[in-house]
CSV table of C-alpha atoms in Angstrom, one decimal:
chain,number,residue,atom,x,y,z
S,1,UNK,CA,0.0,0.0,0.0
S,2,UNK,CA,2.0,2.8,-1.4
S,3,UNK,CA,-1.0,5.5,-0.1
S,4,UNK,CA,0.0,8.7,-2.2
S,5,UNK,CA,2.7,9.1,-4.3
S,6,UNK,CA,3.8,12.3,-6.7
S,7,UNK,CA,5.5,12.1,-10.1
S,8,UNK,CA,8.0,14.1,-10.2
S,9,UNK,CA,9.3,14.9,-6.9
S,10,UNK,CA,11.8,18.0,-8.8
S,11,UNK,CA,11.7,20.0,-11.7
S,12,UNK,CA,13.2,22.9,-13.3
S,13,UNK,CA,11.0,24.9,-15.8
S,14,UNK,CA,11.9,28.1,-17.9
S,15,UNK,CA,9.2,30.8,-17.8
S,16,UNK,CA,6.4,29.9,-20.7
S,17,UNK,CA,6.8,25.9,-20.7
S,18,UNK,CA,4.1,23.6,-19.9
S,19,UNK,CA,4.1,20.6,-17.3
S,20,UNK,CA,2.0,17.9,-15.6
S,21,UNK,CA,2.1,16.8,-12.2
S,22,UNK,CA,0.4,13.3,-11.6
S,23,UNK,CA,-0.5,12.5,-8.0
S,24,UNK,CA,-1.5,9.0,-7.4
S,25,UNK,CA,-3.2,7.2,-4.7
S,26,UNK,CA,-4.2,3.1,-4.0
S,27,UNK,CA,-6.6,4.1,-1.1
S,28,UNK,CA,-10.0,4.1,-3.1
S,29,UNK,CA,-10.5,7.4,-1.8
S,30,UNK,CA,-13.1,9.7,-3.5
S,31,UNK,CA,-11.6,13.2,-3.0
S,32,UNK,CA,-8.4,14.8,-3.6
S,33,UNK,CA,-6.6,17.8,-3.3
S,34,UNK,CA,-3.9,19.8,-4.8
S,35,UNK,CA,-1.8,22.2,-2.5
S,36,UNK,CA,1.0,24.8,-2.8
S,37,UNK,CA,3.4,25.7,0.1
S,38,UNK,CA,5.4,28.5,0.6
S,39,UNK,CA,7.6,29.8,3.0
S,40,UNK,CA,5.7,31.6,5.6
S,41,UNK,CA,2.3,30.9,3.4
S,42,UNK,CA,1.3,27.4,5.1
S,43,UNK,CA,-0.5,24.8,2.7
S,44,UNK,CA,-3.2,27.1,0.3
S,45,UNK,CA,-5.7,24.7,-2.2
S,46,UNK,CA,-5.3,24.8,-5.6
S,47,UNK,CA,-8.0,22.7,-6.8
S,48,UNK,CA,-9.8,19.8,-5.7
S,49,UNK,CA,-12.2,17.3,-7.1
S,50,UNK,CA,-14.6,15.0,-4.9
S,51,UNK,CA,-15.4,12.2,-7.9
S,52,UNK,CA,-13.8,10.9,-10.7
S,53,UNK,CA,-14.7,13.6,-13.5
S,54,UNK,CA,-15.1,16.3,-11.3
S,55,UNK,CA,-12.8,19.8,-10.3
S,56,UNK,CA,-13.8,22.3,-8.4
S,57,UNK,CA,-11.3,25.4,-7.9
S,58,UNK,CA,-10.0,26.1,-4.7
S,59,UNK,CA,-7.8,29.3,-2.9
S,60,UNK,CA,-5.4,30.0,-5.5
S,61,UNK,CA,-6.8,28.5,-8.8
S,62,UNK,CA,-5.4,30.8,-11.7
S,63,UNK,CA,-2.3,29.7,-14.0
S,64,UNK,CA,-3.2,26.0,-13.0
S,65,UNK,CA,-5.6,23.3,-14.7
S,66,UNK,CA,-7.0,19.8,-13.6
S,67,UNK,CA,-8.0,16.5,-14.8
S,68,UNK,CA,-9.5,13.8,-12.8
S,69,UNK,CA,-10.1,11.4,-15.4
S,70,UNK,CA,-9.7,8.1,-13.4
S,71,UNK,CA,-10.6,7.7,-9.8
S,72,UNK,CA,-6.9,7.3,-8.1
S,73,UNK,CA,-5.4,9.7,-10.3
S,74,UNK,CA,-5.8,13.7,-9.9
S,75,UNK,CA,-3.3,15.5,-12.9
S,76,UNK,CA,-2.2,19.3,-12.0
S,77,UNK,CA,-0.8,21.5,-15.3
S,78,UNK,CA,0.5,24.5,-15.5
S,79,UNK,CA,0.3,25.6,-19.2
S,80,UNK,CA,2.4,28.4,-18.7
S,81,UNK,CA,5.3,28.4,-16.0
S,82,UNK,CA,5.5,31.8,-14.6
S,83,UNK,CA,8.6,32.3,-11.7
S,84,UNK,CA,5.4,32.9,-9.4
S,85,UNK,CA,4.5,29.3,-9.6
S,86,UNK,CA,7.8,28.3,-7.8
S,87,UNK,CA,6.9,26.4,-4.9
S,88,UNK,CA,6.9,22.9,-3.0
S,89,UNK,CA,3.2,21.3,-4.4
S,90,UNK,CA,1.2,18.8,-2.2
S,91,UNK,CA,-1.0,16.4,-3.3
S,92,UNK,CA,-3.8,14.8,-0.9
S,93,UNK,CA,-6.7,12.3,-0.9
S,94,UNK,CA,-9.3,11.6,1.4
S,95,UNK,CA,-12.4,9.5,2.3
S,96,UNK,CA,-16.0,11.4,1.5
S,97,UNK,CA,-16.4,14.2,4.6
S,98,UNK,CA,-19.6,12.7,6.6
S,99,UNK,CA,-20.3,9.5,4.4
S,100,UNK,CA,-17.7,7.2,6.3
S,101,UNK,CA,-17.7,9.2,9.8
S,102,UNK,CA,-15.6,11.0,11.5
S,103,UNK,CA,-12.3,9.7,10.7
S,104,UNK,CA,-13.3,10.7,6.9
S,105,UNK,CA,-11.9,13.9,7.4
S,106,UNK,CA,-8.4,13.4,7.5
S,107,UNK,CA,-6.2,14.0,4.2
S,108,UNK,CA,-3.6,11.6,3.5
S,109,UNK,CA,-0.3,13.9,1.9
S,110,UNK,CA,2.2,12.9,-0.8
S,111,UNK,CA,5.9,13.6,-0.7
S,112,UNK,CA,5.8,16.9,-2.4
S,113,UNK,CA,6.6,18.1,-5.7
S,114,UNK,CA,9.6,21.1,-5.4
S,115,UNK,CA,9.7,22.9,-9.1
S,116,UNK,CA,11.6,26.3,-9.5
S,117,UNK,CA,10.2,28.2,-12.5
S,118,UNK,CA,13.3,30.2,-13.8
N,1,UNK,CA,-15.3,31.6,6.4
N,2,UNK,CA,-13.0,29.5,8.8
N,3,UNK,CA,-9.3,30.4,9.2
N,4,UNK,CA,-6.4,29.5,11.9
N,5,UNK,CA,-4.0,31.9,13.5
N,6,UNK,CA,-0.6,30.4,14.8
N,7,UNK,CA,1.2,33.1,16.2
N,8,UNK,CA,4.7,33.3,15.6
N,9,UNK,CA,6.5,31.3,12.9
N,10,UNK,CA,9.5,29.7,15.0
N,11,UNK,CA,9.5,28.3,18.9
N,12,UNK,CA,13.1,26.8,20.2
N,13,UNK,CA,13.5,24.9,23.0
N,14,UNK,CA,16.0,22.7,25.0
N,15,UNK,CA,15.9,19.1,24.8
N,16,UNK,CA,13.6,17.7,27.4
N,17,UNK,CA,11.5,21.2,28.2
N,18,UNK,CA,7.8,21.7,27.4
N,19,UNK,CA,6.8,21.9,23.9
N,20,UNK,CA,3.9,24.4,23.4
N,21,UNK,CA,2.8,25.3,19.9
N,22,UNK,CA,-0.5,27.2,19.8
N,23,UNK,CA,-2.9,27.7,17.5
N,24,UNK,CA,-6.4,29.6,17.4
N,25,UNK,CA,-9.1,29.0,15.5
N,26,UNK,CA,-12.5,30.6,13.9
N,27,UNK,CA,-15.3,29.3,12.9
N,28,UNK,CA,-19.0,29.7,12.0
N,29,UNK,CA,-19.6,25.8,13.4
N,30,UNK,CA,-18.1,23.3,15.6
N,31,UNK,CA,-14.9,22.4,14.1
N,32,UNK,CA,-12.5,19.5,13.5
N,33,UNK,CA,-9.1,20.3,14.4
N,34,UNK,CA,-6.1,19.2,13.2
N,35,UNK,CA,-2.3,19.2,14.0
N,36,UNK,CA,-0.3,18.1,11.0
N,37,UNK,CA,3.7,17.6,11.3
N,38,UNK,CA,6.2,18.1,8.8
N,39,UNK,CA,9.7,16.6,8.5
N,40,UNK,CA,12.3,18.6,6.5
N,41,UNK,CA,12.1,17.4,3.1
N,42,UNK,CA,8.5,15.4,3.6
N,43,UNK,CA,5.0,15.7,3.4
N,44,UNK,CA,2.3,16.1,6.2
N,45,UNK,CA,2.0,13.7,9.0
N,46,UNK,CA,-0.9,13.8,10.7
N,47,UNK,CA,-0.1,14.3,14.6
N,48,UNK,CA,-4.0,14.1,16.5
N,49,UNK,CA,-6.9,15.1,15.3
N,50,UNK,CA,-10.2,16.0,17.5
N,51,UNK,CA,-13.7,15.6,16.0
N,52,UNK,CA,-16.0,15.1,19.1
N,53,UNK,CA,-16.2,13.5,22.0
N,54,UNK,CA,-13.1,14.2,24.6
N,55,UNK,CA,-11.3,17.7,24.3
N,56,UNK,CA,-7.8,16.1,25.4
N,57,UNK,CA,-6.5,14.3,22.6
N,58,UNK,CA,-3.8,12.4,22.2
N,59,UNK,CA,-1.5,11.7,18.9
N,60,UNK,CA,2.0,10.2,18.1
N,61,UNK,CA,5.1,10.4,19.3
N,62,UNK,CA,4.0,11.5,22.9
N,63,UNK,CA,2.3,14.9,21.7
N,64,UNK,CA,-1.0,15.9,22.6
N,65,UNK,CA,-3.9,19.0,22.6
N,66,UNK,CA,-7.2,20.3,23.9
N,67,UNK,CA,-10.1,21.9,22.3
N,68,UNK,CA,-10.9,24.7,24.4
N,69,UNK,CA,-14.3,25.7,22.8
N,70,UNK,CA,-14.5,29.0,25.0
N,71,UNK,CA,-10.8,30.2,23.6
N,72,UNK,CA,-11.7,28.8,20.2
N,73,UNK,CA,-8.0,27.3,20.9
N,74,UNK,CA,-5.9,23.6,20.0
N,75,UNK,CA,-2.5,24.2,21.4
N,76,UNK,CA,-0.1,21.3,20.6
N,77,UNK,CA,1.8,20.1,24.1
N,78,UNK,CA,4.9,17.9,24.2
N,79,UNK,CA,6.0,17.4,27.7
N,80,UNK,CA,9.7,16.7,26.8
N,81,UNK,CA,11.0,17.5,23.6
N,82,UNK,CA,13.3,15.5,21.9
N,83,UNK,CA,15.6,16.0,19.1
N,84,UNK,CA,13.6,14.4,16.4
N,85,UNK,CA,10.5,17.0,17.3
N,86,UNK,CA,12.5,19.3,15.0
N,87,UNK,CA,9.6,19.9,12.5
N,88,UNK,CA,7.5,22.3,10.9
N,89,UNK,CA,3.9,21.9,12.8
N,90,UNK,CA,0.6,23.2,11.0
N,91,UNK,CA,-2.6,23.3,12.3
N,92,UNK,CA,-5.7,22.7,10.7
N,93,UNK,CA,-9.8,23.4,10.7
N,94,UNK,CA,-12.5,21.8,9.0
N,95,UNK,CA,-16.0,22.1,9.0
N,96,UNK,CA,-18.6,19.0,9.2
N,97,UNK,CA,-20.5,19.3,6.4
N,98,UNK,CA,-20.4,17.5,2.8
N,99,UNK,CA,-17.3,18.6,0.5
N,100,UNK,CA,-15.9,20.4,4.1
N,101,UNK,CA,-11.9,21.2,3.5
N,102,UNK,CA,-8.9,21.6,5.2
N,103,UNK,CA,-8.0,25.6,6.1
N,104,UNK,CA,-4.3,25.7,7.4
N,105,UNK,CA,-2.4,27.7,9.8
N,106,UNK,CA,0.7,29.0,8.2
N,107,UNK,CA,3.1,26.5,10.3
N,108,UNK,CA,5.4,27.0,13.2
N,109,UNK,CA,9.2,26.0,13.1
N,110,UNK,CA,10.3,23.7,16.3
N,111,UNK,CA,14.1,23.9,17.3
N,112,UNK,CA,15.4,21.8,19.6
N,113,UNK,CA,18.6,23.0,21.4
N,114,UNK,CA,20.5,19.7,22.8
């Protein structure tokens, strides 16, 4: 049980490029999330989908995009890298809040994802 | 709208003192609380979470916190810190209801001094 894992975990980028991160979890869990951290910022959502086929935007949604095309997988693209998007990205899952009680509403974290946009 | 304060954004102490990390919270309904522990170079680890019943809660690794409804407070206490507490610490609020999320506090640094 691997729980959630992050493809890649670093990446360089030059302003204007285009790349996917994948995020990848083996926990049957319904929702997931997609995070940024930065220094002195905590965790802030990106976007998050509670189904297979379904996003919804979160906190800081702009320059990003998102695909949940498959139940364990939730894809985060940035069409065009912009040195603002440097940061450490998070990747979470969790049971349905309320359907499975309380313990539901924990979120299970990947490693992280560090890219520098240059 | 929910949102968590956590004052100051580093705490040192000596090996074996009190660890106190606090962290405030708001809230338009009853909450569940979160703290969530970060190793350099790692994701979050869930610490303790609270969702109802008893306010003192206890997590991993000998840390523990109490809801205090009337402060709208979760402090994280560690009665003797040890080196490997050395960890960014984040606490967290959710609401109950469907699609609910996660709102973070912005983290606290933890030093420990040998």
């Amino acid at each position: 049980n691997a729980g959630v894992t992050q493809t890649p975990k670093f990446r360089v980028l030059k302003t204007g490029q285009s790349m996917t991160l994948l995020c990848a979890q083996d926990m049957n869990h319904e929702y997931m999330y997609w995070y940024r951290q930065d220094p002195g910022m905590g965790l802030r959502l990106i976007h998050y989908s509670v189904g297979e086929g379904t996003t919804a935007k979160g906190e800081v949604p702009d320059g990003y995009n998102v695909s949940r095309l498959k139940k364990q997988n939730f894809l985060l693209g940035l069409e065009s890298a912009a040195p603002s998007q440097t940061s450490v990205y998070f990747c979470a899952s969790s049971t349905t809040p309320g359907l499975a009680g309380v313990g539901s509403y924990e979120q299970y974290f990947g490693p992280g994802t560090r890219l520098t946009v240059t | 709208a929910q949102s968590v304060t956590q004052l100051g954004s580093h705490v040192s102490v000596s090996e074996g003192a009190l660890v106190l990390l606090r962290c405030n919270y708001s809230s338009s309904v009853p909450p569940y609380l979160f703290w969530y522990v970060q190793y350099p170079n790692q994701g979050l680890q869930l610490l303790l979470k609270y969702t109802t019943g008893a306010t003192l809660v206890k997590g991993i690794n000998g840390f523990e916190a109490e809801f205090k409804k009337s402060e709208t407070s979760f402090h994280l206490t560690k009665p003797s810190a040890h080196m490997s507490d050395a960890a960014e610490y984040f606490c967290a609020v959710s609401d109950t209801g469907a699609n609910s999320k996660l709102t973070f506090g912005k983290g606290i640094t933890l030093s420990v001094r040998p």
